Short mmCIF file of C-alpha atoms in Angstrom, two decimals:
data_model
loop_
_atom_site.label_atom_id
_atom_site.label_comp_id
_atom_site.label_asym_id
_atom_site.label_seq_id
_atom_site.Cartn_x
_atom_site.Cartn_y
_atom_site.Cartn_z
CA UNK E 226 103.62 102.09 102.41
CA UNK E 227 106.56 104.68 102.44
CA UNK E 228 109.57 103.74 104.40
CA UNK E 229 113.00 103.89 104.99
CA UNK E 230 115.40 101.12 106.40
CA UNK E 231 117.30 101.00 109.73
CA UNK E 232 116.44 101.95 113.46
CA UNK E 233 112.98 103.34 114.51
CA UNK E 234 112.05 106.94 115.18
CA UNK E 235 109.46 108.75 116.66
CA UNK E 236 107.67 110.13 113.69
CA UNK E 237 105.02 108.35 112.09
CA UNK E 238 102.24 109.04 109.64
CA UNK E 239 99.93 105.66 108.96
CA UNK E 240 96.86 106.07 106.59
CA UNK E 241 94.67 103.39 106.06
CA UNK E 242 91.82 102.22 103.85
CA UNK E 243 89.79 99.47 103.34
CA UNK E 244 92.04 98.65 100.06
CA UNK E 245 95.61 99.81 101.00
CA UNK E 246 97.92 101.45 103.35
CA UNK E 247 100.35 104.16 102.89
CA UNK E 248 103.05 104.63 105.55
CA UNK E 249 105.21 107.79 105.65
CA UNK E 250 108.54 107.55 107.42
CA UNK E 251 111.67 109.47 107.36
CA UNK E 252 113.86 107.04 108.91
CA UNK E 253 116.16 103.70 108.54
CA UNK E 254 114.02 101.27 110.01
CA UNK E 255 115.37 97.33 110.48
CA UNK E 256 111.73 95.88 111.06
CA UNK E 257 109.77 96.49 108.23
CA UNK E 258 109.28 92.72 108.55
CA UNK E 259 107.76 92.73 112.00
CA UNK E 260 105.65 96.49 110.88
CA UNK E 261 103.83 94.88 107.97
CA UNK E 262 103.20 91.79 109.73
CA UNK E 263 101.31 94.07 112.45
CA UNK E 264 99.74 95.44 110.09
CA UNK E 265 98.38 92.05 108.57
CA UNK E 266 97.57 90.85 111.64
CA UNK E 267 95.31 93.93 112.26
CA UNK E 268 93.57 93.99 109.14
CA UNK E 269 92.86 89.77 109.91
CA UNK E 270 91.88 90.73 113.56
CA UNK E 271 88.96 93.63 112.26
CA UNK E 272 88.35 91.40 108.84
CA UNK E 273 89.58 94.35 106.71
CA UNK E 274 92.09 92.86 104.53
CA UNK E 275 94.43 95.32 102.44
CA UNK E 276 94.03 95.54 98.82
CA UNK E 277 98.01 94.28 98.05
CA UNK E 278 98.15 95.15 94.61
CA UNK E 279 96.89 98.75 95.57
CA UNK E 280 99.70 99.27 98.81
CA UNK E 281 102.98 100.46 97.57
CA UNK E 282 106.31 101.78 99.05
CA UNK E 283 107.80 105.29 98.75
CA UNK E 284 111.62 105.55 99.48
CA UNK E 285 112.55 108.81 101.25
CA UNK E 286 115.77 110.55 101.38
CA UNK E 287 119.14 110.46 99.53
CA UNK E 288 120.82 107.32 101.72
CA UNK E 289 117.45 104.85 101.41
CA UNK E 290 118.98 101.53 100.83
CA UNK E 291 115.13 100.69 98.79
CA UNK E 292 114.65 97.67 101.58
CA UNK E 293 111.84 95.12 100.23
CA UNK E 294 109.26 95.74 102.23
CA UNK E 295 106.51 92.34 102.07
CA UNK E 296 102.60 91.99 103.01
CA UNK E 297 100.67 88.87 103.23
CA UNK E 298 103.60 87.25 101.94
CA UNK E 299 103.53 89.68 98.36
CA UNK E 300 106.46 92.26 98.01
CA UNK E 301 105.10 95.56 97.72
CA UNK E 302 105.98 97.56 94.81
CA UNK E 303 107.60 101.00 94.72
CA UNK E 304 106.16 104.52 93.73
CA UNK E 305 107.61 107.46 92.64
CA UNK E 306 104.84 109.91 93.24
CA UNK E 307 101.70 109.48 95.75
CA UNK E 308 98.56 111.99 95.32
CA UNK E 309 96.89 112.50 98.91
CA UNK E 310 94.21 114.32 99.65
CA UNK E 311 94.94 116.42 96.14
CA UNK E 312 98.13 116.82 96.67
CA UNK E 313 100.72 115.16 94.42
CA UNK E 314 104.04 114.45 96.86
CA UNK E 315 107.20 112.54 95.36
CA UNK E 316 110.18 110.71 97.00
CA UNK E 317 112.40 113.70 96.87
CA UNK E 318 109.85 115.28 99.10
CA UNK E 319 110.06 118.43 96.36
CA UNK E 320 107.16 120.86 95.84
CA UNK E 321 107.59 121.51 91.87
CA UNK E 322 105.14 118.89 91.00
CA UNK E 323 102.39 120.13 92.70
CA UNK E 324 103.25 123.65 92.05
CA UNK E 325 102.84 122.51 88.01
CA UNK E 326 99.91 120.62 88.80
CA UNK E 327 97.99 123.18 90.45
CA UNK E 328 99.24 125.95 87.78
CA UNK E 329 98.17 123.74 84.59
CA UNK E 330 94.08 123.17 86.77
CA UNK E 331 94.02 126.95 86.79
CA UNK E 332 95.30 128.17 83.70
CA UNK E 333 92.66 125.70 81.90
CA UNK E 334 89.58 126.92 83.84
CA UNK E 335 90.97 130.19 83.19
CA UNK E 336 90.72 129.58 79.45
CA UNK E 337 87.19 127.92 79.64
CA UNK E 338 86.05 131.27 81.38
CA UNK E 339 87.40 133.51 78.62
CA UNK E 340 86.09 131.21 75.87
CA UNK E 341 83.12 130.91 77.51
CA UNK E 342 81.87 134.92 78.85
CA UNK E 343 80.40 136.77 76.39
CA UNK E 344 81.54 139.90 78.97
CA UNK E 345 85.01 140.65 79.86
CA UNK E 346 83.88 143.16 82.27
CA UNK E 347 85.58 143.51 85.59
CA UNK E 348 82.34 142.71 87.80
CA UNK E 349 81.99 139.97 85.83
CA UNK E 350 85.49 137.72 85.48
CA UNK E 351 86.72 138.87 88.87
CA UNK E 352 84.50 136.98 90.65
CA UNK E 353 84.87 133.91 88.63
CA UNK E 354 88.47 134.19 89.16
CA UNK E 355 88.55 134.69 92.60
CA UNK E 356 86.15 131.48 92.98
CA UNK E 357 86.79 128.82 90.29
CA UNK E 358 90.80 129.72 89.54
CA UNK E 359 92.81 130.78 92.42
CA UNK E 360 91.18 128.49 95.08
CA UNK E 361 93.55 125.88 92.70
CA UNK E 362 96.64 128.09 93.54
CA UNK E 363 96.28 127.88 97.46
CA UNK E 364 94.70 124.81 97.75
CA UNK E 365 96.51 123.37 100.75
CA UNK E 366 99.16 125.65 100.26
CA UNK E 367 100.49 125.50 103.51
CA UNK E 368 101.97 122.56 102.93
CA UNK E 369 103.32 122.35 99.77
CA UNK E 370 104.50 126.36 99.86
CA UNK E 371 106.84 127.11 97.26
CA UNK E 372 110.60 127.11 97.94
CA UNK E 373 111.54 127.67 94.12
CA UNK E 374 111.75 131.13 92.21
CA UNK E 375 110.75 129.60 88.98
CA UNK E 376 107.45 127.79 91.32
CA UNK E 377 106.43 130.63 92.75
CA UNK E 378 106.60 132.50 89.17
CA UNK E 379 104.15 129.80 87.76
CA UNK E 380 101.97 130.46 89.92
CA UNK E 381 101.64 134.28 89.82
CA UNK E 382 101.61 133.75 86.26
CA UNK E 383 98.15 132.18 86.20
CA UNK E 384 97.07 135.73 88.38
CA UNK E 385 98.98 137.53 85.94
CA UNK E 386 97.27 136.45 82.91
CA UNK E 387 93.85 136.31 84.77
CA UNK E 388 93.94 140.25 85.31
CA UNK E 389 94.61 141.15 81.99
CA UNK E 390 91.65 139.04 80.66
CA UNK E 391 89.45 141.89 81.97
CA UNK E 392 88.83 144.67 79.65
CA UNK E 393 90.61 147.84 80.20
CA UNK E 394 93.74 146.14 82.27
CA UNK E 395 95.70 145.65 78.72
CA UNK E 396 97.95 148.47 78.68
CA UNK E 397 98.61 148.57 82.62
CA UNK E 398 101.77 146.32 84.21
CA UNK E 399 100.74 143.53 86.53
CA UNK E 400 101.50 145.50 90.03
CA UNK E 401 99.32 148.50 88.43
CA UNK E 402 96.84 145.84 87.68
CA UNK E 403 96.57 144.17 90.82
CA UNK E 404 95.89 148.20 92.70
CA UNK E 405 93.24 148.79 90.28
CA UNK E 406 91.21 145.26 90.88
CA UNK E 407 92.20 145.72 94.78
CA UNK E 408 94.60 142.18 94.40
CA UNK E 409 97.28 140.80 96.28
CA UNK E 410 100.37 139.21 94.66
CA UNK E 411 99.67 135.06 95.30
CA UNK E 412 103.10 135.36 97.21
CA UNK E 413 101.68 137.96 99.66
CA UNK E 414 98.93 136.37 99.86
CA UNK E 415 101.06 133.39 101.12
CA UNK E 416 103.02 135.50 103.12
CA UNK E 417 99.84 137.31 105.00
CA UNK E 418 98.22 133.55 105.55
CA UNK E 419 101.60 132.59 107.21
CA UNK E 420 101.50 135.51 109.89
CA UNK E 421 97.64 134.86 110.27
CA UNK E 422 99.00 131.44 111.45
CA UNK E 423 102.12 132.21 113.52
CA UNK E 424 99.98 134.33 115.63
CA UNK E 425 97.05 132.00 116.07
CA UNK E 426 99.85 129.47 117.17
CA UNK E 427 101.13 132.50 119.46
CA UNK E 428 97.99 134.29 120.76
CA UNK E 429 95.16 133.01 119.24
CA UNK E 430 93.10 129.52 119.17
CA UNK E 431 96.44 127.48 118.43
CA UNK E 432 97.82 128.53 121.56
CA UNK E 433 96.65 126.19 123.88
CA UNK E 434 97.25 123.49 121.40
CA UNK E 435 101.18 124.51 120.54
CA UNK E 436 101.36 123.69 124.77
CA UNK E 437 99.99 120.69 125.24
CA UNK E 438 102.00 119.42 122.62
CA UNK E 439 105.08 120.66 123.99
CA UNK E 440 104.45 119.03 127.17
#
């Protein structure tokens, strides 16, 4: 359960399990009281009682006043850092975790493919990077797209060192590296996947979807 204390606004995110809840909220909300009671009568009403010991509370924002927020009559404990769906997210809402995470997965499968291939050719670790190392760098990177210098480094670092694994890239610099394998900086590549986007969401399959919601 992550909330915030005070008056109620209109965005909500509520995931549920059959062991816990987590509530996202950026917001001071004054009935936290009456919103986990809801939720315990809910989970009485469809006989899918919460795990309690499992459900914690994240506080967002500088001006959280860390309300006690209770469930079946136990006071939920805090957390500092949630992982959903593989992606690490902490109560300063700040991206450098994940960035590190995702940068330490790919640098060690990187090193298991260099220990592990006889061949250093080019036909040979360029498709092993492109499939078991930089799907780590963009997993889900449209949401937790880096908004830090030093981030965004870490992560082209992994790329950089990946290209001059393969034999005959050791004497060229990194942009003369990427022409010769036919690469795109990860921050293009970011970039390019942000355009593809904006015009889905303007001409293409998103369109339709981008009005209803503004309706």
């Amino acid at each position: 359960m992550i909330s915030r204390t005070g008056l109620i606004a209109p965005f909500l995110f509520l995931q549920m399990t059959l062991s816990c809840v987590v509530l996202y909220g950026l917001w001071n909300m004054s009935i936290n009281y009456k919103l986990t009671w809801t939720l315990s009568d809910w989970a009485l009403t469809w006989q899918m009682r919460f795990n309690v010991v499992k459900c914690k509370v994240m506080h967002l924002g500088s001006n959280n006043l860390h309300a006690s927020n209770v469930l079946d009559d136990v006071t939920l404990g805090e957390s500092l850092i949630e992982k959903d769906l593989g992606v690490l997210i902490d109560h300063r809402l700040n991206n450098s975790i994940q960035c590190q995470s995702a940068a330490s997965k790919a640098t060690r499968i990187l090193s298991c493919i260099k220990r592990g291939m006889d061949s250093l050719d080019r036909d040979v670790i360029l498709p092993l990077y492109k499939a078991l190392v930089r799907p780590h760098l963009e997993y889900a990177v449209q949401f937790w797209a880096t908004v830090h210098r030093k981030d965004a480094l870490q992560l082209e670092k992994v790329q950089r060192r990946a290209t001059k694994v393969i034999r005959g890239m050791e004497g060229l610099s990194y942009e003369e590296r990427l022409k010769e394998l036919n690469l795109f900086s990860l921050e293009k590549r970011r970039l390019r996947g942000d355009m593809i986007n904006l015009y889905k969401y303007i001409n293409g399959p998103y369109k339709n979807a981008v009005k209803n919601c503004s309706m």
